Amino acid sequence: MNAHGMTASSWAVQYHRYGTPDVLVRESVPVEHARANEIRVRVAAVGIHRLDLVYRAGTVRLHGFGFPKGTGVDFVGTVDEVGAVVTDTEIGAVVFGCIGVEPSRRRGTVAEFVTVSREKYAVLPIPVLEPALGALPLSGLTALACLRDSLHVSVGDRVLIVGAGGGVGIAAIQIARILGAVPVAVCGPSNVSLCRDLGAQEIYDYSVTKPADIPGRFAAMLDLVGTDTLAYRPLIASGGRILCTVGDAWLRMLPGAILKSPRIGIISVGPSRRNLEWLATEVGSGRLRPVVDRVYSVDAIAQAHSDAAHPHASGRRLVVVDHHEETTADHSTTVSTMLN
């Protein structure tokens, strides 16, 4: 035991080379303590994102030099250690957040503990920890930054959300409503009911409805897919705004994006204390809910990554940490969880 009353090691899921999901392993790591301006969180659950997959595969190499590297950017959990200058967060508080891109630290959130500065977490105004909230931070940050800060969505705006059945789309439908806009969803057939339940005013199944067949005009469009952005552009009203979150779609769209109006913007999102606190407030009010497609144990992290590579989910895949056992026998469970 050390002065903090803990053993000298904990665990984290890491990988020692780029590759397929089977490079992910749970292994012992040194215990990390909170710096003066940080808290340490005992992780309860972590959402799986496309970012996790491209880092692990080496498609995008922004996750530090050398190995091992951790996986996971989201987290929800409880505070178990507070730094010397942190005065607004108590031990035992329920928090969620996002560590973003940290090339100098090479770590992830699929771990027993994660330490974070104030910019990267928010205290949740809820009495009991809800693991499903681990699916929300990065999706919510992305949707909020797109709709409020880049597209400047306002009351009464009709907003087209393409790819509305995924994690960001689910958050975007709800946030558009909170902002007073009218969300219109484009999704796959399996997510039509979900989008309706979340508050989309109109829902179009992309497998049977072409962009040109969608009626009316829109003040803004959030494209989370990036394959048919140019085909949807005629639906945007004069002076309207378009934003795409898919970075590798930019080169395909570049000629048309430059030469015609409305211009197509693209965005990258990182942690923000202000935005995380906004999300936490809306979670507390009951107006913002995570949706989880499937729950996995830590020992099923490779399966979670494999499944997340397939786009037709209803919400996020979620890894739930069991702190009572070294390993868990129950590998995955199909669920559709919406926080009440």
PDB file of C-alpha atoms in Angstrom, residues 80-305:
ATOM      1  CA  ASP A  80     -12.119   9.232  -5.915  1.00  0.00           C
ATOM      2  CA  GLU A  81      -9.245  11.743  -5.675  1.00  0.00           C
ATOM      3  CA  VAL A  82      -9.152  15.557  -5.916  1.00  0.00           C
ATOM      4  CA  GLY A  83      -6.104  17.707  -6.678  1.00  0.00           C
ATOM      5  CA  ALA A  84      -4.851  20.346  -4.269  1.00  0.00           C
ATOM      6  CA  VAL A  85      -6.255  23.378  -6.125  1.00  0.00           C
ATOM      7  CA  VAL A  86      -9.584  21.867  -7.186  1.00  0.00           C
ATOM      8  CA  THR A  87     -12.325  23.471  -5.078  1.00  0.00           C
ATOM      9  CA  ASP A  88     -15.543  22.839  -6.999  1.00  0.00           C
ATOM     10  CA  THR A  89     -15.602  19.021  -7.157  1.00  0.00           C
ATOM     11  CA  GLU A  90     -15.940  16.621  -4.237  1.00  0.00           C
ATOM     12  CA  ILE A  91     -14.927  13.010  -3.775  1.00  0.00           C
ATOM     13  CA  GLY A  92     -17.920  10.830  -4.618  1.00  0.00           C
ATOM     14  CA  ALA A  93     -19.357  13.219  -7.227  1.00  0.00           C
ATOM     15  CA  VAL A  94     -20.742  11.651 -10.412  1.00  0.00           C
ATOM     16  CA  VAL A  95     -18.943  13.114 -13.435  1.00  0.00           C
ATOM     17  CA  PHE A  96     -18.682  12.560 -17.156  1.00  0.00           C
ATOM     18  CA  GLY A  97     -16.321  13.900 -19.752  1.00  0.00           C
ATOM     19  CA  CYS A  98     -13.968  13.444 -22.681  1.00  0.00           C
ATOM     20  CA  ILE A  99     -10.163  13.432 -22.769  1.00  0.00           C
ATOM     21  CA  GLY A 100      -9.969  14.273 -26.476  1.00  0.00           C
ATOM     22  CA  VAL A 101      -6.708  13.907 -28.386  1.00  0.00           C
ATOM     23  CA  GLU A 102      -3.756  13.664 -25.986  1.00  0.00           C
ATOM     24  CA  PRO A 103      -0.670  12.796 -28.044  1.00  0.00           C
ATOM     25  CA  SER A 104       1.719  13.429 -25.168  1.00  0.00           C
ATOM     26  CA  ARG A 105       0.019  10.958 -22.790  1.00  0.00           C
ATOM     27  CA  ARG A 106      -1.014   8.059 -25.094  1.00  0.00           C
ATOM     28  CA  ARG A 107      -3.750   6.990 -22.685  1.00  0.00           C
ATOM     29  CA  GLY A 108      -7.419   6.053 -22.970  1.00  0.00           C
ATOM     30  CA  THR A 109     -10.481   5.856 -20.755  1.00  0.00           C
ATOM     31  CA  VAL A 110     -11.106   2.093 -20.910  1.00  0.00           C
ATOM     32  CA  ALA A 111      -9.237   1.812 -17.635  1.00  0.00           C
ATOM     33  CA  GLU A 112      -9.785   1.472 -13.923  1.00  0.00           C
ATOM     34  CA  PHE A 113      -9.039   5.170 -13.390  1.00  0.00           C
ATOM     35  CA  VAL A 114      -8.595   8.310 -15.475  1.00  0.00           C
ATOM     36  CA  THR A 115      -7.243  11.683 -14.340  1.00  0.00           C
ATOM     37  CA  VAL A 116      -8.653  14.831 -15.957  1.00  0.00           C
ATOM     38  CA  SER A 117      -8.342  18.590 -15.679  1.00  0.00           C
ATOM     39  CA  ARG A 118     -11.367  20.836 -15.198  1.00  0.00           C
ATOM     40  CA  GLU A 119     -11.764  21.489 -18.917  1.00  0.00           C
ATOM     41  CA  LYS A 120     -12.449  17.823 -19.593  1.00  0.00           C
ATOM     42  CA  TYR A 121     -15.289  16.906 -17.235  1.00  0.00           C
ATOM     43  CA  ALA A 122     -18.554  18.130 -15.750  1.00  0.00           C
ATOM     44  CA  VAL A 123     -20.325  17.186 -12.543  1.00  0.00           C
ATOM     45  CA  LEU A 124     -23.677  15.538 -13.294  1.00  0.00           C
ATOM     46  CA  PRO A 125     -26.677  16.812 -11.290  1.00  0.00           C
ATOM     47  CA  ILE A 126     -28.085  13.314 -10.778  1.00  0.00           C
ATOM     48  CA  PRO A 127     -28.325  11.309  -7.537  1.00  0.00           C
ATOM     49  CA  VAL A 128     -27.196   7.929  -8.904  1.00  0.00           C
ATOM     50  CA  LEU A 129     -24.558   7.056 -11.487  1.00  0.00           C
ATOM     51  CA  GLU A 130     -26.080   5.904 -14.798  1.00  0.00           C
ATOM     52  CA  PRO A 131     -23.542   3.906 -16.869  1.00  0.00           C
ATOM     53  CA  ALA A 132     -25.413   4.747 -20.097  1.00  0.00           C
ATOM     54  CA  LEU A 133     -24.130   8.321 -19.756  1.00  0.00           C
ATOM     55  CA  GLY A 134     -20.699   7.076 -20.809  1.00  0.00           C
ATOM     56  CA  ALA A 135     -22.101   7.034 -24.347  1.00  0.00           C
ATOM     57  CA  LEU A 136     -22.906  10.746 -24.378  1.00  0.00           C
ATOM     58  CA  PRO A 137     -19.936  13.142 -23.891  1.00  0.00           C
ATOM     59  CA  LEU A 138     -18.172  13.184 -27.278  1.00  0.00           C
ATOM     60  CA  SER A 139     -21.420  12.697 -29.220  1.00  0.00           C
ATOM     61  CA  GLY A 140     -23.066  15.497 -27.263  1.00  0.00           C
ATOM     62  CA  LEU A 141     -20.058  17.810 -27.590  1.00  0.00           C
ATOM     63  CA  THR A 142     -20.005  17.249 -31.355  1.00  0.00           C
ATOM     64  CA  ALA A 143     -23.736  17.813 -31.824  1.00  0.00           C
ATOM     65  CA  LEU A 144     -23.751  20.944 -29.650  1.00  0.00           C
ATOM     66  CA  ALA A 145     -20.702  22.486 -31.299  1.00  0.00           C
ATOM     67  CA  CYS A 146     -22.179  21.796 -34.741  1.00  0.00           C
ATOM     68  CA  LEU A 147     -25.713  23.019 -34.127  1.00  0.00           C
ATOM     69  CA  ARG A 148     -25.276  25.931 -31.735  1.00  0.00           C
ATOM     70  CA  ASP A 149     -21.740  27.179 -32.385  1.00  0.00           C
ATOM     71  CA  SER A 150     -21.146  26.508 -36.108  1.00  0.00           C
ATOM     72  CA  LEU A 151     -24.566  26.292 -37.764  1.00  0.00           C
ATOM     73  CA  HIS A 152     -26.033  28.883 -35.347  1.00  0.00           C
ATOM     74  CA  VAL A 153     -29.340  27.057 -35.202  1.00  0.00           C
ATOM     75  CA  SER A 154     -32.100  29.169 -33.671  1.00  0.00           C
ATOM     76  CA  VAL A 155     -35.749  28.948 -32.726  1.00  0.00           C
ATOM     77  CA  GLY A 156     -37.961  27.774 -35.575  1.00  0.00           C
ATOM     78  CA  ASP A 157     -35.142  26.707 -37.897  1.00  0.00           C
ATOM     79  CA  ARG A 158     -35.876  23.562 -39.875  1.00  0.00           C
ATOM     80  CA  VAL A 159     -32.713  21.450 -39.540  1.00  0.00           C
ATOM     81  CA  LEU A 160     -31.892  18.389 -41.648  1.00  0.00           C
ATOM     82  CA  ILE A 161     -29.841  15.753 -39.773  1.00  0.00           C
ATOM     83  CA  VAL A 162     -28.362  13.122 -42.099  1.00  0.00           C
ATOM     84  CA  GLY A 163     -27.251   9.991 -40.252  1.00  0.00           C
ATOM     85  CA  ALA A 164     -29.615  10.675 -37.380  1.00  0.00           C
ATOM     86  CA  GLY A 165     -29.580   7.124 -35.953  1.00  0.00           C
ATOM     87  CA  GLY A 166     -25.962   7.145 -34.787  1.00  0.00           C
ATOM     88  CA  GLY A 167     -24.577   8.523 -31.537  1.00  0.00           C
ATOM     89  CA  VAL A 168     -24.075  12.109 -32.741  1.00  0.00           C
ATOM     90  CA  GLY A 169     -27.350  12.105 -34.660  1.00  0.00           C
ATOM     91  CA  ILE A 170     -29.292  10.953 -31.598  1.00  0.00           C
ATOM     92  CA  ALA A 171     -27.788  13.792 -29.571  1.00  0.00           C
ATOM     93  CA  ALA A 172     -28.364  16.251 -32.431  1.00  0.00           C
ATOM     94  CA  ILE A 173     -32.104  15.539 -32.641  1.00  0.00           C
ATOM     95  CA  GLN A 174     -32.495  16.259 -28.939  1.00  0.00           C
ATOM     96  CA  ILE A 175     -30.213  19.314 -28.891  1.00  0.00           C
ATOM     97  CA  ALA A 176     -31.968  20.808 -31.922  1.00  0.00           C
ATOM     98  CA  ARG A 177     -35.238  20.549 -30.009  1.00  0.00           C
ATOM     99  CA  ILE A 178     -33.685  22.106 -26.899  1.00  0.00           C
ATOM    100  CA  LEU A 179     -32.507  25.028 -29.068  1.00  0.00           C
ATOM    101  CA  GLY A 180     -36.062  25.457 -30.339  1.00  0.00           C
ATOM    102  CA  ALA A 181     -35.387  24.197 -33.849  1.00  0.00           C
ATOM    103  CA  VAL A 182     -37.375  21.651 -35.883  1.00  0.00           C
ATOM    104  CA  PRO A 183     -35.251  18.510 -36.399  1.00  0.00           C
ATOM    105  CA  VAL A 184     -35.836  16.448 -39.555  1.00  0.00           C
ATOM    106  CA  ALA A 185     -34.066  13.080 -39.598  1.00  0.00           C
ATOM    107  CA  VAL A 186     -32.566  11.001 -42.404  1.00  0.00           C
ATOM    108  CA  CYS A 187     -31.732   7.502 -41.143  1.00  0.00           C
ATOM    109  CA  GLY A 188     -31.863   3.805 -41.948  1.00  0.00           C
ATOM    110  CA  PRO A 189     -35.085   1.797 -41.657  1.00  0.00           C
ATOM    111  CA  SER A 190     -34.132   0.295 -38.290  1.00  0.00           C
ATOM    112  CA  ASN A 191     -33.866   3.745 -36.676  1.00  0.00           C
ATOM    113  CA  VAL A 192     -37.081   5.386 -37.887  1.00  0.00           C
ATOM    114  CA  SER A 193     -38.996   4.642 -34.668  1.00  0.00           C
ATOM    115  CA  LEU A 194     -36.081   5.723 -32.481  1.00  0.00           C
ATOM    116  CA  CYS A 195     -35.750   9.076 -34.254  1.00  0.00           C
ATOM    117  CA  ARG A 196     -39.487   9.642 -33.877  1.00  0.00           C
ATOM    118  CA  ASP A 197     -39.319   8.828 -30.159  1.00  0.00           C
ATOM    119  CA  LEU A 198     -36.471  11.301 -29.709  1.00  0.00           C
ATOM    120  CA  GLY A 199     -38.516  14.116 -31.230  1.00  0.00           C
ATOM    121  CA  ALA A 200     -37.705  14.316 -34.941  1.00  0.00           C
ATOM    122  CA  GLN A 201     -40.622  16.096 -36.608  1.00  0.00           C
ATOM    123  CA  GLU A 202     -40.139  14.287 -39.911  1.00  0.00           C
ATOM    124  CA  ILE A 203     -38.174  11.102 -40.618  1.00  0.00           C
ATOM    125  CA  TYR A 204     -36.955   9.898 -44.016  1.00  0.00           C
ATOM    126  CA  ASP A 205     -35.587   6.412 -44.621  1.00  0.00           C
ATOM    127  CA  TYR A 206     -32.589   6.867 -46.921  1.00  0.00           C
ATOM    128  CA  SER A 207     -33.078   3.376 -48.394  1.00  0.00           C
ATOM    129  CA  VAL A 208     -36.361   4.430 -50.018  1.00  0.00           C
ATOM    130  CA  THR A 209     -36.206   8.248 -50.143  1.00  0.00           C
ATOM    131  CA  LYS A 210     -33.773  10.107 -52.396  1.00  0.00           C
ATOM    132  CA  PRO A 211     -32.530  13.549 -51.340  1.00  0.00           C
ATOM    133  CA  ALA A 212     -34.500  15.195 -54.163  1.00  0.00           C
ATOM    134  CA  ASP A 213     -37.726  13.641 -52.828  1.00  0.00           C
ATOM    135  CA  ILE A 214     -37.533  15.342 -49.419  1.00  0.00           C
ATOM    136  CA  PRO A 215     -40.003  18.250 -49.408  1.00  0.00           C
ATOM    137  CA  GLY A 216     -39.411  21.807 -48.262  1.00  0.00           C
ATOM    138  CA  ARG A 217     -36.269  23.784 -47.544  1.00  0.00           C
ATOM    139  CA  PHE A 218     -33.959  23.845 -44.540  1.00  0.00           C
ATOM    140  CA  ALA A 219     -32.145  26.592 -42.680  1.00  0.00           C
ATOM    141  CA  ALA A 220     -29.285  24.220 -41.883  1.00  0.00           C
ATOM    142  CA  MET A 221     -28.020  20.705 -42.510  1.00  0.00           C
ATOM    143  CA  LEU A 222     -25.795  18.550 -40.317  1.00  0.00           C
ATOM    144  CA  ASP A 223     -24.325  15.708 -42.373  1.00  0.00           C
ATOM    145  CA  LEU A 224     -22.880  12.897 -40.256  1.00  0.00           C
ATOM    146  CA  VAL A 225     -22.370  10.481 -43.166  1.00  0.00           C
ATOM    147  CA  GLY A 226     -20.621  12.442 -45.919  1.00  0.00           C
ATOM    148  CA  THR A 227     -21.548  10.291 -48.909  1.00  0.00           C
ATOM    149  CA  ASP A 228     -24.349  12.398 -50.478  1.00  0.00           C
ATOM    150  CA  THR A 229     -23.718  15.888 -49.117  1.00  0.00           C
ATOM    151  CA  LEU A 230     -23.792  17.523 -52.539  1.00  0.00           C
ATOM    152  CA  ALA A 231     -27.079  15.799 -53.399  1.00  0.00           C
ATOM    153  CA  TYR A 232     -28.716  17.261 -50.273  1.00  0.00           C
ATOM    154  CA  ARG A 233     -27.408  20.776 -50.847  1.00  0.00           C
ATOM    155  CA  PRO A 234     -30.308  21.911 -53.101  1.00  0.00           C
ATOM    156  CA  LEU A 235     -32.602  21.412 -50.090  1.00  0.00           C
ATOM    157  CA  ILE A 236     -30.896  24.235 -48.185  1.00  0.00           C
ATOM    158  CA  ALA A 237     -32.616  27.617 -48.302  1.00  0.00           C
ATOM    159  CA  SER A 238     -30.847  30.746 -49.522  1.00  0.00           C
ATOM    160  CA  GLY A 239     -28.468  31.851 -46.801  1.00  0.00           C
ATOM    161  CA  GLY A 240     -28.596  28.395 -45.239  1.00  0.00           C
ATOM    162  CA  ARG A 241     -25.687  26.551 -43.698  1.00  0.00           C
ATOM    163  CA  ILE A 242     -24.185  23.055 -44.159  1.00  0.00           C
ATOM    164  CA  LEU A 243     -21.769  21.247 -41.870  1.00  0.00           C
ATOM    165  CA  CYS A 244     -20.169  17.823 -42.368  1.00  0.00           C
ATOM    166  CA  THR A 245     -18.386  15.930 -39.580  1.00  0.00           C
ATOM    167  CA  VAL A 246     -16.722  13.320 -41.806  1.00  0.00           C
ATOM    168  CA  GLY A 247     -13.180  14.496 -42.458  1.00  0.00           C
ATOM    169  CA  ASP A 248     -12.370  12.090 -45.289  1.00  0.00           C
ATOM    170  CA  ALA A 249     -15.416  13.299 -47.242  1.00  0.00           C
ATOM    171  CA  TRP A 250     -13.878  16.744 -47.718  1.00  0.00           C
ATOM    172  CA  LEU A 251     -11.755  16.000 -50.783  1.00  0.00           C
ATOM    173  CA  ARG A 252     -14.712  14.379 -52.565  1.00  0.00           C
ATOM    174  CA  MET A 253     -16.819  17.470 -51.940  1.00  0.00           C
ATOM    175  CA  LEU A 254     -14.133  20.105 -52.493  1.00  0.00           C
ATOM    176  CA  PRO A 255     -14.817  21.163 -56.113  1.00  0.00           C
ATOM    177  CA  GLY A 256     -18.532  21.648 -55.610  1.00  0.00           C
ATOM    178  CA  ALA A 257     -18.092  23.105 -52.154  1.00  0.00           C
ATOM    179  CA  ILE A 258     -15.842  25.886 -53.416  1.00  0.00           C
ATOM    180  CA  LEU A 259     -17.768  26.814 -56.527  1.00  0.00           C
ATOM    181  CA  LYS A 260     -21.336  26.831 -55.249  1.00  0.00           C
ATOM    182  CA  SER A 261     -23.386  28.229 -52.421  1.00  0.00           C
ATOM    183  CA  PRO A 262     -24.175  27.392 -49.691  1.00  0.00           C
ATOM    184  CA  ARG A 263     -20.627  26.523 -48.749  1.00  0.00           C
ATOM    185  CA  ILE A 264     -20.007  23.246 -46.918  1.00  0.00           C
ATOM    186  CA  GLY A 265     -18.136  23.504 -43.642  1.00  0.00           C
ATOM    187  CA  ILE A 266     -16.340  20.774 -41.725  1.00  0.00           C
ATOM    188  CA  ILE A 267     -15.657  20.555 -38.004  1.00  0.00           C
ATOM    189  CA  SER A 268     -13.440  18.849 -35.437  1.00  0.00           C
ATOM    190  CA  VAL A 269     -14.495  18.871 -31.775  1.00  0.00           C
ATOM    191  CA  GLY A 270     -12.554  18.575 -28.518  1.00  0.00           C
ATOM    192  CA  PRO A 271     -13.317  18.831 -24.803  1.00  0.00           C
ATOM    193  CA  SER A 272     -14.946  22.024 -23.521  1.00  0.00           C
ATOM    194  CA  ARG A 273     -15.874  22.712 -19.902  1.00  0.00           C
ATOM    195  CA  ARG A 274     -18.592  25.133 -20.971  1.00  0.00           C
ATOM    196  CA  ASN A 275     -20.186  22.650 -23.353  1.00  0.00           C
ATOM    197  CA  LEU A 276     -19.847  19.661 -21.008  1.00  0.00           C
ATOM    198  CA  GLU A 277     -21.611  21.646 -18.291  1.00  0.00           C
ATOM    199  CA  TRP A 278     -24.365  22.572 -20.763  1.00  0.00           C
ATOM    200  CA  LEU A 279     -24.834  18.881 -21.566  1.00  0.00           C
ATOM    201  CA  ALA A 280     -24.813  17.954 -17.867  1.00  0.00           C
ATOM    202  CA  THR A 281     -27.535  20.515 -17.140  1.00  0.00           C
ATOM    203  CA  GLU A 282     -29.728  19.118 -19.916  1.00  0.00           C
ATOM    204  CA  VAL A 283     -29.158  15.559 -18.665  1.00  0.00           C
ATOM    205  CA  GLY A 284     -30.279  16.711 -15.229  1.00  0.00           C
ATOM    206  CA  SER A 285     -33.388  18.337 -16.698  1.00  0.00           C
ATOM    207  CA  GLY A 286     -34.324  15.109 -18.493  1.00  0.00           C
ATOM    208  CA  ARG A 287     -34.264  16.767 -21.927  1.00  0.00           C
ATOM    209  CA  LEU A 288     -31.105  14.952 -23.097  1.00  0.00           C
ATOM    210  CA  ARG A 289     -30.799  11.147 -23.004  1.00  0.00           C
ATOM    211  CA  PRO A 290     -28.139   8.713 -24.174  1.00  0.00           C
ATOM    212  CA  VAL A 291     -29.109   5.714 -26.262  1.00  0.00           C
ATOM    213  CA  VAL A 292     -27.041   2.528 -26.034  1.00  0.00           C
ATOM    214  CA  ASP A 293     -27.187  -0.114 -28.734  1.00  0.00           C
ATOM    215  CA  ARG A 294     -25.124  -2.810 -26.986  1.00  0.00           C
ATOM    216  CA  VAL A 295     -23.296  -3.216 -23.677  1.00  0.00           C
ATOM    217  CA  TYR A 296     -19.947  -5.035 -23.392  1.00  0.00           C
ATOM    218  CA  SER A 297     -17.671  -6.092 -20.556  1.00  0.00           C
ATOM    219  CA  VAL A 298     -14.070  -4.885 -20.570  1.00  0.00           C
ATOM    220  CA  ASP A 299     -12.946  -8.348 -21.668  1.00  0.00           C
ATOM    221  CA  ALA A 300     -15.159  -8.026 -24.735  1.00  0.00           C
ATOM    222  CA  ILE A 301     -13.501  -4.786 -25.881  1.00  0.00           C
ATOM    223  CA  ALA A 302     -12.271  -6.415 -29.113  1.00  0.00           C
ATOM    224  CA  GLN A 303     -15.831  -7.444 -29.969  1.00  0.00           C
ATOM    225  CA  ALA A 304     -17.050  -3.925 -29.174  1.00  0.00           C
ATOM    226  CA  HIS A 305     -14.533  -2.495 -31.654  1.00  0.00           C
TER     227      HIS A 305
END
